[in-house]
mmCIF file of C-alpha atoms and ligand atoms in Angstrom:
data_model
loop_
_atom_site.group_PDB
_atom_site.id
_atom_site.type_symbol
_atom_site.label_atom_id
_atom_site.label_comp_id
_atom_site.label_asym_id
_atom_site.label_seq_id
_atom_site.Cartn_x
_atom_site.Cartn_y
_atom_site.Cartn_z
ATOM 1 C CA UNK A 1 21.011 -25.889 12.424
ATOM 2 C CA UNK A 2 20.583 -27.722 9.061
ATOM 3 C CA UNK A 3 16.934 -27.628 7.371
ATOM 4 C CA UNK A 4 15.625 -30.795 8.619
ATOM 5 C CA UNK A 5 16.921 -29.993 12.438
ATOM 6 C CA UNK A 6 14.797 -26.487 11.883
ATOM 7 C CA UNK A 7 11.847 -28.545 10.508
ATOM 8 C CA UNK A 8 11.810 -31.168 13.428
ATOM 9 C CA UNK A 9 11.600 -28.316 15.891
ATOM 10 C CA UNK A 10 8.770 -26.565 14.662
ATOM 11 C CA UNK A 11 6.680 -29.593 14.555
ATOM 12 C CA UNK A 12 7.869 -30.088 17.886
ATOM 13 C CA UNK A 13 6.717 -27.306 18.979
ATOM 14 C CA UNK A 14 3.667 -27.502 17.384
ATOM 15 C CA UNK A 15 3.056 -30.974 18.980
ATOM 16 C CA UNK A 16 3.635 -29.483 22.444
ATOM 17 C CA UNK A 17 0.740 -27.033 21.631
ATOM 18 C CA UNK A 18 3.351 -23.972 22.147
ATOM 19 C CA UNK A 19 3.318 -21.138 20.174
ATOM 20 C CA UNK A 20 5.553 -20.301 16.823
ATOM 21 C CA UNK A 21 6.783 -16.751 17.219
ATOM 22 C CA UNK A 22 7.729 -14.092 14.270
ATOM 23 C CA UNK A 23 11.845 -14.842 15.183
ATOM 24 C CA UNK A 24 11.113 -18.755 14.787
ATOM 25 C CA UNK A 25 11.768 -20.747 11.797
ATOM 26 C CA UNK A 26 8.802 -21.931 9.662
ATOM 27 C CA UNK A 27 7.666 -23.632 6.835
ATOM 28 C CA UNK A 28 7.382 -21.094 3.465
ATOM 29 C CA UNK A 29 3.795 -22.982 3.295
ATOM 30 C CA UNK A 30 2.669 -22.404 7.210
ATOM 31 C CA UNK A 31 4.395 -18.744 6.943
ATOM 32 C CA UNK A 32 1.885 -18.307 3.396
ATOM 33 C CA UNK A 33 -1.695 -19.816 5.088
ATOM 34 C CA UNK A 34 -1.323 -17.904 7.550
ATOM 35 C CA UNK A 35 -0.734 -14.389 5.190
ATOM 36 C CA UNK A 36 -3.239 -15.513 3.305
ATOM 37 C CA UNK A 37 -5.850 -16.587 6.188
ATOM 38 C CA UNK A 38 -4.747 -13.227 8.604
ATOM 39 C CA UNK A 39 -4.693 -10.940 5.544
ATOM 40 C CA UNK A 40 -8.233 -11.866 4.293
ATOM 41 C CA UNK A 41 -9.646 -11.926 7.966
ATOM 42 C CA UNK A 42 -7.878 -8.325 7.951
ATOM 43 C CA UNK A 43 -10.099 -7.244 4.715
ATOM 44 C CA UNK A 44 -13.196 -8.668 6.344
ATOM 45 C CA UNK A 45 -12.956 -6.155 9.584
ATOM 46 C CA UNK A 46 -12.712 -3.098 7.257
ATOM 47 C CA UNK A 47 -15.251 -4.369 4.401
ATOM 48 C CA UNK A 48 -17.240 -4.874 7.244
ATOM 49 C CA UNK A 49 -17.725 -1.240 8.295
ATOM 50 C CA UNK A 50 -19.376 -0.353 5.455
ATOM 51 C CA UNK A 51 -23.024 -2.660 5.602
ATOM 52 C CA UNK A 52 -23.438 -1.178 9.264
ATOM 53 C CA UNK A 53 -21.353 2.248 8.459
ATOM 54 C CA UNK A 54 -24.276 2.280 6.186
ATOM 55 C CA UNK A 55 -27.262 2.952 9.195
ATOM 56 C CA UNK A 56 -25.051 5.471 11.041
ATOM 57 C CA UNK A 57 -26.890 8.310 9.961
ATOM 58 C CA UNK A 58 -30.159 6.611 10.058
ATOM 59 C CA UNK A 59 -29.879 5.164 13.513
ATOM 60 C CA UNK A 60 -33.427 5.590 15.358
ATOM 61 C CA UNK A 61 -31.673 7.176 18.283
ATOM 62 C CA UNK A 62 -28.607 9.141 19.632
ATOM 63 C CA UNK A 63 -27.874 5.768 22.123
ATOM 64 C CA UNK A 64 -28.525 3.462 18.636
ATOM 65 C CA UNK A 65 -26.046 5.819 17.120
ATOM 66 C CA UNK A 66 -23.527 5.953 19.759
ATOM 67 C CA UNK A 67 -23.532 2.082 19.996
ATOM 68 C CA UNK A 68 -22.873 1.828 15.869
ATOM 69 C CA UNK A 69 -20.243 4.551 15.474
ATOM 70 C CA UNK A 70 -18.481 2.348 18.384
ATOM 71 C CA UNK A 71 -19.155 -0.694 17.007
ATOM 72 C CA UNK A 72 -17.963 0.108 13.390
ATOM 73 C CA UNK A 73 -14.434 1.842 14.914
ATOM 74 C CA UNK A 74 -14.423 -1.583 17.290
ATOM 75 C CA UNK A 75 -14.026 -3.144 13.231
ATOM 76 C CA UNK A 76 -11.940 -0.605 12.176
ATOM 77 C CA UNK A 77 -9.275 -1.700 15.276
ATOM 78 C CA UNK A 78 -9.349 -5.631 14.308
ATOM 79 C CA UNK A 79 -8.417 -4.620 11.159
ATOM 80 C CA UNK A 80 -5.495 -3.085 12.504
ATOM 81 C CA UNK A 81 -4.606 -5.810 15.138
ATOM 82 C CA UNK A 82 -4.480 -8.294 11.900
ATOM 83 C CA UNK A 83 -2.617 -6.603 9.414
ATOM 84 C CA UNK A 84 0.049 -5.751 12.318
ATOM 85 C CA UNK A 85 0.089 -9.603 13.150
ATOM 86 C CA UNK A 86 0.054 -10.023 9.213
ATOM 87 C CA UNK A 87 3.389 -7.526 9.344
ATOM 88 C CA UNK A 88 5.326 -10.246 11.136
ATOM 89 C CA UNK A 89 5.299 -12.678 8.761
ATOM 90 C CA UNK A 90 7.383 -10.365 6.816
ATOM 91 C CA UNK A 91 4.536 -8.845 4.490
ATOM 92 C CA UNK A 92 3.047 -5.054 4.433
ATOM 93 C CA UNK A 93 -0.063 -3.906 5.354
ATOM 94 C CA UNK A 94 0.031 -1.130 2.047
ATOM 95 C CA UNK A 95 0.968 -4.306 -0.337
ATOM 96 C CA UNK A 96 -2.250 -6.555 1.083
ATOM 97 C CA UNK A 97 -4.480 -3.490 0.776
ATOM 98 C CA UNK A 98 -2.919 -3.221 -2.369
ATOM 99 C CA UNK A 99 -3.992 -6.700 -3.349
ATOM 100 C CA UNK A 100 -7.789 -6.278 -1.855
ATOM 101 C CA UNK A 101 -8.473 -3.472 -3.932
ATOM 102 C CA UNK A 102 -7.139 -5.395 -6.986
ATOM 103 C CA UNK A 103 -9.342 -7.653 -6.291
ATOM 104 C CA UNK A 104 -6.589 -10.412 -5.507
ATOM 105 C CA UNK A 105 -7.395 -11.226 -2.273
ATOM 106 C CA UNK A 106 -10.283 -11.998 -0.635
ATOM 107 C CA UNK A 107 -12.861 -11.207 2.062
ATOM 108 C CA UNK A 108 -15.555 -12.307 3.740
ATOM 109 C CA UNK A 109 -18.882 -13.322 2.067
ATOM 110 C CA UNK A 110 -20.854 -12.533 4.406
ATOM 111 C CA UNK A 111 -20.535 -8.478 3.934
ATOM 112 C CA UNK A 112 -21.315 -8.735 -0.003
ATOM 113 C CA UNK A 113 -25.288 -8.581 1.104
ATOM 114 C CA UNK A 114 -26.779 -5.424 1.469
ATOM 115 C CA UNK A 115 -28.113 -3.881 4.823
ATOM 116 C CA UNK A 116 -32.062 -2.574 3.415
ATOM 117 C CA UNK A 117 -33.585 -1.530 6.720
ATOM 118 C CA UNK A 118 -32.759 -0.703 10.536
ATOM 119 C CA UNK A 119 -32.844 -4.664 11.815
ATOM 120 C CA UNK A 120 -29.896 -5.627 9.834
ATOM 121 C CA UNK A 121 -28.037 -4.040 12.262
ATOM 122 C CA UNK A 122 -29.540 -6.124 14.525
ATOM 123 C CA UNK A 123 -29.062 -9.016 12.605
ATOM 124 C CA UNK A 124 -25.549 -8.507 11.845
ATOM 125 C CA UNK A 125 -24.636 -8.021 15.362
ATOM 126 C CA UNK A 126 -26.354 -11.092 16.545
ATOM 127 C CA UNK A 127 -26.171 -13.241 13.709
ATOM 128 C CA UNK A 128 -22.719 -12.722 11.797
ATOM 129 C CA UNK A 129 -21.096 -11.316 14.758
ATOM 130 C CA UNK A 130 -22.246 -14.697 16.574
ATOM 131 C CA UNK A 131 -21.028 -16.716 13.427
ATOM 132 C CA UNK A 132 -17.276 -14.297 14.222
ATOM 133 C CA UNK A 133 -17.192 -15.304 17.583
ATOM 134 C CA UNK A 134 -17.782 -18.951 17.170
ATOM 135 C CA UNK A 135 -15.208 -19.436 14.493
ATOM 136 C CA UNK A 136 -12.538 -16.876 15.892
ATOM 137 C CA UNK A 137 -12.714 -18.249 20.061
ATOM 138 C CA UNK A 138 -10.824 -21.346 19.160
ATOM 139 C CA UNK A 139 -8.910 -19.077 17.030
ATOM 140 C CA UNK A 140 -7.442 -17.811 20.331
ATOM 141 C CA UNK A 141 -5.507 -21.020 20.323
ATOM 142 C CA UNK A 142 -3.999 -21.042 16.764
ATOM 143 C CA UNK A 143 -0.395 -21.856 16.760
ATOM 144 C CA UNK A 144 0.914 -18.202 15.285
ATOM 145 C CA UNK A 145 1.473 -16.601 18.269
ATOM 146 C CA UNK A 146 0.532 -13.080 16.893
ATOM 147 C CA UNK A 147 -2.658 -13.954 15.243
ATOM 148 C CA UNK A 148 -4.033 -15.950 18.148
ATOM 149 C CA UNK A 149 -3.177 -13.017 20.910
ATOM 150 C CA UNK A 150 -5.001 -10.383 18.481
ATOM 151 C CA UNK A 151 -7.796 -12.881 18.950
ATOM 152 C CA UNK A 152 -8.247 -12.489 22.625
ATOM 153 C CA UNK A 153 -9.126 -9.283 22.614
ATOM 154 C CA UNK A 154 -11.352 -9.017 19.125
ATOM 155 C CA UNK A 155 -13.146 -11.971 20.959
ATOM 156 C CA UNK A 156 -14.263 -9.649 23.462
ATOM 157 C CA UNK A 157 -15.396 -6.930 21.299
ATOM 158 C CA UNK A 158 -17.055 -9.853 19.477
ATOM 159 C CA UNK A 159 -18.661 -10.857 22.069
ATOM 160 C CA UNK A 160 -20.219 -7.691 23.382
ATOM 161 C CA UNK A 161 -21.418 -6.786 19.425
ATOM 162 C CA UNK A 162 -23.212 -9.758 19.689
ATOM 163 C CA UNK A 163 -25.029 -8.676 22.911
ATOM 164 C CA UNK A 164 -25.839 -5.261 21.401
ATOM 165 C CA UNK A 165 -27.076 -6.798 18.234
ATOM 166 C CA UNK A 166 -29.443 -9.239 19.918
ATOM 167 C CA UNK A 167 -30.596 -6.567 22.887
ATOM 168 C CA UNK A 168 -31.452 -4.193 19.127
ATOM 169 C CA UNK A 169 -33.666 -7.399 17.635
ATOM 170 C CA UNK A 170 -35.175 -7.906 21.137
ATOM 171 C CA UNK A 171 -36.243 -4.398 21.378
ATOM 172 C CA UNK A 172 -37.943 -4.710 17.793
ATOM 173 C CA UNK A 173 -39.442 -7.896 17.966
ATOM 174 C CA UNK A 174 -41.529 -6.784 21.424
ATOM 175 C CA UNK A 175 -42.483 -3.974 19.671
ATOM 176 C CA UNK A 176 -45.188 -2.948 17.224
ATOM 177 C CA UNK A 177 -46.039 -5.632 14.387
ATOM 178 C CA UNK A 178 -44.260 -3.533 12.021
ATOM 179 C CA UNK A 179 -41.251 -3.491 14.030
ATOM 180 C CA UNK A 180 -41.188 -7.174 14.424
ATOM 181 C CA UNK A 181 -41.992 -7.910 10.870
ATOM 182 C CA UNK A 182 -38.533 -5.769 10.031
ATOM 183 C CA UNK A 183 -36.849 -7.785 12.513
ATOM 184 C CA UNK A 184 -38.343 -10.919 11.194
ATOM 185 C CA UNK A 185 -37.273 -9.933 7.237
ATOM 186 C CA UNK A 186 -33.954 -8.864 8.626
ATOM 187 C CA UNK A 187 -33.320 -13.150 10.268
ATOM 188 C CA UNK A 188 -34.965 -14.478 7.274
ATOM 189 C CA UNK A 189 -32.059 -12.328 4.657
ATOM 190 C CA UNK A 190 -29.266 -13.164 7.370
ATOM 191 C CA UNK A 191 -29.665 -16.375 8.435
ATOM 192 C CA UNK A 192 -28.060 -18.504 5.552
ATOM 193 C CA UNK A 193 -25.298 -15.811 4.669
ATOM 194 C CA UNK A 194 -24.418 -16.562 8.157
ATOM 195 C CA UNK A 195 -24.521 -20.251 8.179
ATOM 196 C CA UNK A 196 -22.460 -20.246 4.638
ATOM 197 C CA UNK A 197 -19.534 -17.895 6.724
ATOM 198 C CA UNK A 198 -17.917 -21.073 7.961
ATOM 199 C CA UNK A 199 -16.634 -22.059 4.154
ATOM 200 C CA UNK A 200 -17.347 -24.307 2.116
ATOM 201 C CA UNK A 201 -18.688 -28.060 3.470
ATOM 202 C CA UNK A 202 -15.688 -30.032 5.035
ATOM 203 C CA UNK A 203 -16.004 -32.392 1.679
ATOM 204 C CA UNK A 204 -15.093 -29.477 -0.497
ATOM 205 C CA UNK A 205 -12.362 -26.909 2.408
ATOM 206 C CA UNK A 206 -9.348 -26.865 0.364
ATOM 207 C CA UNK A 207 -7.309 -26.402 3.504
ATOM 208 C CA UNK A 208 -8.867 -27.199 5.940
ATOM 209 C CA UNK A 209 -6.643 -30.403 6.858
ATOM 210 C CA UNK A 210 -3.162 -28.827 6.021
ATOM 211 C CA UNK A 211 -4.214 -25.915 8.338
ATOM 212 C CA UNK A 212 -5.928 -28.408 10.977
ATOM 213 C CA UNK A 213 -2.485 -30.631 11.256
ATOM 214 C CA UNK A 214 -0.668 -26.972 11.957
ATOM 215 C CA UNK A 215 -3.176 -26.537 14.834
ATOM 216 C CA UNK A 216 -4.043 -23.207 12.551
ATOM 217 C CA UNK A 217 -7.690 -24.200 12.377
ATOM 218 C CA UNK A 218 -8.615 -26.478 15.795
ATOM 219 C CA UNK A 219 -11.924 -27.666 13.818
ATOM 220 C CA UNK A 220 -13.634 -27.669 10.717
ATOM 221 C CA UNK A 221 -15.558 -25.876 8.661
ATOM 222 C CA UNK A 222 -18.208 -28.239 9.647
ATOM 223 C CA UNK A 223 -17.887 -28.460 13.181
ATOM 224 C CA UNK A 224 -18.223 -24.896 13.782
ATOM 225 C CA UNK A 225 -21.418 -24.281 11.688
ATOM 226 C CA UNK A 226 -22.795 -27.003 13.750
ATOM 227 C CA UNK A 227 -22.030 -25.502 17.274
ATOM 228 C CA UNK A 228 -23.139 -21.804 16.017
ATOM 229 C CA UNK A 229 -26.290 -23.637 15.166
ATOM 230 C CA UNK A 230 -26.676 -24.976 18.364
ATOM 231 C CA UNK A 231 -25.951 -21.426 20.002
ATOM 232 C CA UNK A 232 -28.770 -19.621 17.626
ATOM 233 C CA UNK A 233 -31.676 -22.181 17.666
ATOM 234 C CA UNK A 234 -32.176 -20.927 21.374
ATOM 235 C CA UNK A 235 -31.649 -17.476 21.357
ATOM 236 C CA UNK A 236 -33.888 -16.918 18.235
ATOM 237 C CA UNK A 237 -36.479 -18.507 20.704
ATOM 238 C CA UNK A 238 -35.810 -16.186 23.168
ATOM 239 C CA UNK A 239 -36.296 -13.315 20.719
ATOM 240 C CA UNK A 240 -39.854 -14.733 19.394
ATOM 241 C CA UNK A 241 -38.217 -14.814 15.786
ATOM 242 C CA UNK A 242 -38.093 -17.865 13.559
ATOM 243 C CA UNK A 243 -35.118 -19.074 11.613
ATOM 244 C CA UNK A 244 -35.932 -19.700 8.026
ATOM 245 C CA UNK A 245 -34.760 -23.402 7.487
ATOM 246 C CA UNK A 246 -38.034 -25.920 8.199
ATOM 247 C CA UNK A 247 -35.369 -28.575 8.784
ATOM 248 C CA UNK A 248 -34.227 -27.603 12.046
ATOM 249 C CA UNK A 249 -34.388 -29.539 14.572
ATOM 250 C CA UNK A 250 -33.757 -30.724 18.146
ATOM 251 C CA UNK A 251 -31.822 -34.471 17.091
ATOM 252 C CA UNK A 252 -31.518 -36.350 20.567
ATOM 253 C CA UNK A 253 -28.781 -39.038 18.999
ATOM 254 C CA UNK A 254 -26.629 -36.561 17.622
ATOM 255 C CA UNK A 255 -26.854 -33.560 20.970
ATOM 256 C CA UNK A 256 -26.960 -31.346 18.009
ATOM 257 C CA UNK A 257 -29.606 -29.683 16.007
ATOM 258 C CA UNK A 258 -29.844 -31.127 12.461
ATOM 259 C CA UNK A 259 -30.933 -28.826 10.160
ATOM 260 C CA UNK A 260 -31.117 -27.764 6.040
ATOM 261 C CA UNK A 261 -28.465 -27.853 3.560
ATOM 262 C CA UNK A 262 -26.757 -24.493 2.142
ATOM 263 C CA UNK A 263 -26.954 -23.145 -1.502
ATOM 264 C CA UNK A 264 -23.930 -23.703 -1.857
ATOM 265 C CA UNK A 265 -23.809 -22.483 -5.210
ATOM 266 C CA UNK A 266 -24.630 -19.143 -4.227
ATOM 267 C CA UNK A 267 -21.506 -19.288 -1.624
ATOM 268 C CA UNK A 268 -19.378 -20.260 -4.855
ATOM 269 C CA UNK A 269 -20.579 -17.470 -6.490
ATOM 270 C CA UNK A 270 -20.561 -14.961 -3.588
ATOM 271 C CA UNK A 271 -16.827 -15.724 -3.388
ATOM 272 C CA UNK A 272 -15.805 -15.587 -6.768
ATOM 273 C CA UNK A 273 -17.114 -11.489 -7.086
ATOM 274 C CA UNK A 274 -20.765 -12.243 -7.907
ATOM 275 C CA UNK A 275 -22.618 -11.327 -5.117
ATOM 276 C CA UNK A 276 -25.098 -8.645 -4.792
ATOM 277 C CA UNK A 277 -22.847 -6.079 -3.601
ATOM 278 C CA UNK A 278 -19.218 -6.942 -4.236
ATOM 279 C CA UNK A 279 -18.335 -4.447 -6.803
ATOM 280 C CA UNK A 280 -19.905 -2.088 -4.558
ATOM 281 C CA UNK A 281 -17.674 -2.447 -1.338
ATOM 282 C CA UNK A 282 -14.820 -3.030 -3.373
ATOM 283 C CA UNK A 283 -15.401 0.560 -5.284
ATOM 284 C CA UNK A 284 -16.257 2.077 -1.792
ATOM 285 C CA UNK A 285 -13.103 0.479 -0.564
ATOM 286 C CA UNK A 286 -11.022 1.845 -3.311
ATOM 287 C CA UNK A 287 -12.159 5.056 -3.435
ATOM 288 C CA UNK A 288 -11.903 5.596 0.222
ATOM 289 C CA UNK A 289 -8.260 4.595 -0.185
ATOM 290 C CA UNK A 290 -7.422 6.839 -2.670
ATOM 291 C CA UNK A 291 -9.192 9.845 -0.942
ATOM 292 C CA UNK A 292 -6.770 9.068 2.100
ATOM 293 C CA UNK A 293 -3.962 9.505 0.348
ATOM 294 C CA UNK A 294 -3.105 12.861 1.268
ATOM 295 C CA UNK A 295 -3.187 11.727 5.372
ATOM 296 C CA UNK A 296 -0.516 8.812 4.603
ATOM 297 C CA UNK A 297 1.668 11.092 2.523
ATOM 298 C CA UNK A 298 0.974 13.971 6.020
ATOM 299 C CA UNK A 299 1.686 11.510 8.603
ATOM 300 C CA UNK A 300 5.118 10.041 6.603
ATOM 301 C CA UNK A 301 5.757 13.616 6.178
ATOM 302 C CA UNK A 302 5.602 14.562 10.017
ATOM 303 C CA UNK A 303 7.413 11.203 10.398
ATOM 304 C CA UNK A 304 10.415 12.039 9.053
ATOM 305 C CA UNK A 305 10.554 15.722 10.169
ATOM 306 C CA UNK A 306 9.981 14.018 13.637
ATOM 307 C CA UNK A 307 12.727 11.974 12.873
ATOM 308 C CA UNK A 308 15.479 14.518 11.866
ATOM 309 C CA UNK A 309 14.684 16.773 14.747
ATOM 310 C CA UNK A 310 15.756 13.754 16.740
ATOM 311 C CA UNK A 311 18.719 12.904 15.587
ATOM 312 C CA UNK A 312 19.670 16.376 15.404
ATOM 313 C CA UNK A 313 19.265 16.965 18.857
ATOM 314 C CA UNK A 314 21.262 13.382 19.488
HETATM 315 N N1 BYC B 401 -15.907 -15.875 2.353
HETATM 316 O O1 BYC B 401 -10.354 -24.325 2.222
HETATM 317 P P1 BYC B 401 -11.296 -23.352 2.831
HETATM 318 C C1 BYC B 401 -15.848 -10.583 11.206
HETATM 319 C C2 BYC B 401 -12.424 -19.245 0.701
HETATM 320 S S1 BYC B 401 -15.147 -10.898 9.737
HETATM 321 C C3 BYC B 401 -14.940 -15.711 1.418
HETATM 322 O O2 BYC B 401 -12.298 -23.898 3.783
HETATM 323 P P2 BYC B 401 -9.926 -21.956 4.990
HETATM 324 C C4 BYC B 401 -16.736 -9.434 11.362
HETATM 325 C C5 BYC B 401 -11.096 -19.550 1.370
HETATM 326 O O3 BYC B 401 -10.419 -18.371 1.705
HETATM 327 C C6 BYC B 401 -15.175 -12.622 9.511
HETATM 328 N N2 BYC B 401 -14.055 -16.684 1.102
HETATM 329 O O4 BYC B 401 -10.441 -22.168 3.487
HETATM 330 C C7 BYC B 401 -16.342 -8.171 10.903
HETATM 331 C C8 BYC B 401 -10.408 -20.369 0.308
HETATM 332 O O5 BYC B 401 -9.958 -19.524 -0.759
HETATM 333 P P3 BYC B 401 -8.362 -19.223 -1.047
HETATM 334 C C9 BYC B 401 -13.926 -13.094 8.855
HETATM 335 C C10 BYC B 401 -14.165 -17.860 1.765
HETATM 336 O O6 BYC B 401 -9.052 -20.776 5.003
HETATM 337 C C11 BYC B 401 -17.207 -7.074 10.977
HETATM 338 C C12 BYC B 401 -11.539 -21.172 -0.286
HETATM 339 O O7 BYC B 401 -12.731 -20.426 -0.032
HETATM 340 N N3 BYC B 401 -13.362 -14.160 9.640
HETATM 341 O O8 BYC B 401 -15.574 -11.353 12.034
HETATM 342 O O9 BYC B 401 -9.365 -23.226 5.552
HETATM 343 C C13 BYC B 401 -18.492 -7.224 11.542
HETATM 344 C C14 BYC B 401 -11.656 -22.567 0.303
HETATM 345 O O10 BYC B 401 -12.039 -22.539 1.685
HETATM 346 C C15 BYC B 401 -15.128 -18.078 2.752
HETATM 347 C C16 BYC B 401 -12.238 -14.753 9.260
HETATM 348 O O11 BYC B 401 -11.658 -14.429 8.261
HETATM 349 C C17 BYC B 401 -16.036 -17.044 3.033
HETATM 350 N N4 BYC B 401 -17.001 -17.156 3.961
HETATM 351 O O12 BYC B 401 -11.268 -21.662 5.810
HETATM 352 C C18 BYC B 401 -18.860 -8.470 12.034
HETATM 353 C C19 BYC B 401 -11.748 -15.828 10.211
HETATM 354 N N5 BYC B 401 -14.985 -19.330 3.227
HETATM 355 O O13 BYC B 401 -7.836 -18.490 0.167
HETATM 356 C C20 BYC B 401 -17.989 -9.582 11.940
HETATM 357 C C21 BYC B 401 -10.444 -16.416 9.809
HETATM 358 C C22 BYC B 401 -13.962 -19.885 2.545
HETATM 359 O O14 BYC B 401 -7.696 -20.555 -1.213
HETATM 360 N N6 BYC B 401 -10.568 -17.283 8.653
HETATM 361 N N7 BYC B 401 -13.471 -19.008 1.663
HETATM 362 O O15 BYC B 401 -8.343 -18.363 -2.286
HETATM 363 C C23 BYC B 401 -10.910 -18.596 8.741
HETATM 364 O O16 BYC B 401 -11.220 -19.117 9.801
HETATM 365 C C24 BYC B 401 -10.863 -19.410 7.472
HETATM 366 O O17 BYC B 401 -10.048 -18.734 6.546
HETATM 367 C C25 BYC B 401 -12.270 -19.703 6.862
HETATM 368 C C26 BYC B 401 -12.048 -20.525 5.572
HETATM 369 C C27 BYC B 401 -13.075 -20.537 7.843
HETATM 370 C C28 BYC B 401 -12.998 -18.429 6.503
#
């Protein structure tokens, strides 16, 4: 088939709403977004650890504990999921952790703020977990078939973080005052990091469009910050906390809530390596990496003895 036969197929297929699979032909530009998008999702699930990895010795209990130390290795698996669906676009997971930890590619801004007492915990699980789950569901549908079938099941993992971290901030805020007040702080430090997860504003997304048209991305930026704001209003009712943006809203024209405008500023910054902890994680990151070493160069080792055994016997 000549190139523009192999380019009218894809977009056929993408039009039909089926999936593109790693032995189909794609687009250099489709085959890079998606690196690029499944790579720095990737770095987010094992950045992540460390903000909650954080608490694991501090948890108030051996059942708070339990529930961390399975949460964080839950984080630890996505990780793995994406850079094996990142592997089938041709690229390797040792080169893309090469390029986190030179500070090439990115990861999440949400996990550059730092976890100061118990609640974040709590707050993480319901808030940014709950910000995960909104923008990763439709995710489930992206036209990659690899990416969007590691997205069924992190969905569910998602989805039951987000339980534990709300059932944690439920606990506190029916506690004593001081207990609530922590819970309280921990909403008020979380909410906008949260909110700004999405991206930037639809106005300013970069790729958003490109990545929209290849049924990627099934809505914007935009879109989903609304509908996780719509999820949170009620639940932060149900836990007796308040949400830290006087601008919210029930808006009966729109069915939505309308509420404040991001600093978006701080989001530009966040991104671009400012943020209060980025050199932090990425040292941590790095130095965990490097510590490691001797268990890759072990397991290649008992690889290839593994290896010659068998085709000895053969
Ligand atoms: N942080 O054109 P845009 C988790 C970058 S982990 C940092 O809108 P796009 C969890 C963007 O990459 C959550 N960078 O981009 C784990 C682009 O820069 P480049 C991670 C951001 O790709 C543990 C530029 O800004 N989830 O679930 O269309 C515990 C322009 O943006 C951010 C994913 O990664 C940001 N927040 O849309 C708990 C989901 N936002 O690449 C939870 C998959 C934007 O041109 N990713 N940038 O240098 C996506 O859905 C999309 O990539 C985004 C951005 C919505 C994040």
């Amino acid at each position: 088939m000549d190139g523009a036969a192999l380019e009218r197929e894809f977009k056929a297929l993408i039009e039909a709403d089926s999936r593109i699979e790693p032995r189909d032909w794609m687009p250099d530009e489709y085959r890079k977004t998606l690196v690029r998008q499944i790579s720095q999702h990737a770095h987010s699930e094992i950045i992540g650890m460390q903000p909650e990895g954080n608490w694991i010795t501090r948890a108030p209990s051996l059942r708070r504990k339990a529930i961390l130390m399975a949460k964080v290795q839950d984080e630890a698996g996505h990780g793995l999921y994406l850079y094996c669906a990142a592997e089938t676009l041709g690229v390797e997971r040792a080169e893309l952790i090469d390029l986190l930890n030179a500070g090439k590619q990115k990861y999440s801004s949400i996990f550059n703020y730092p976890t100061l007492t118990w609640a974040d915990v709590g707050a993480i699980g319901w808030l940014v977990d709950g910000a995960a789950i909104t923008n990763q569901i439709p995710l489930t549908r992206c036209s990659y078939g690899p990416y969007a079938r590691a997205m069924v099941r992190v969905c569910k993992e998602e989805s039951f973080h987000q339980r534990q971290g709300f059932e944690l901030l439920y606990a506190l805020s029916r506690g004593t005052p001081e207990q609530h007040a922590m819970a309280q702080d921990a909403v008020d430090r979380w909410w906008w990091p949260s909110v700004m997860m999405f991206g930037p504003p639809d106005g300013e997304s970069v790729h958003t469009e490109q990545s929209m048209a290849w049924r990627i991305k099934r809505f914007s930026n935009d879109e989903l910050r609304q509908r996780f704001v719509d999820m949170t209003v009620p639940q932060a009712e149900m836990l007796g906390l308040t949400l830290p943006d006087p601008q919210i809203r029930w808006n009966e024209d729109r069915g939505h809530y309308d509420f404040g405008e991001c600093d978006w500023d701080e989001l530009r910054r966040v991104i671009a390596g400012d943020g209060p902890c980025n050199r932090q994680r990425l040292a941590h990151h790095v130095q965990a990496h490097e510590e490691g070493a001797w268990v890759r160069e072990a397991a290649a080792a008992h690889a290839r003895k593994h290896a010659a055994t068998a085709s000895a016997a053969a």
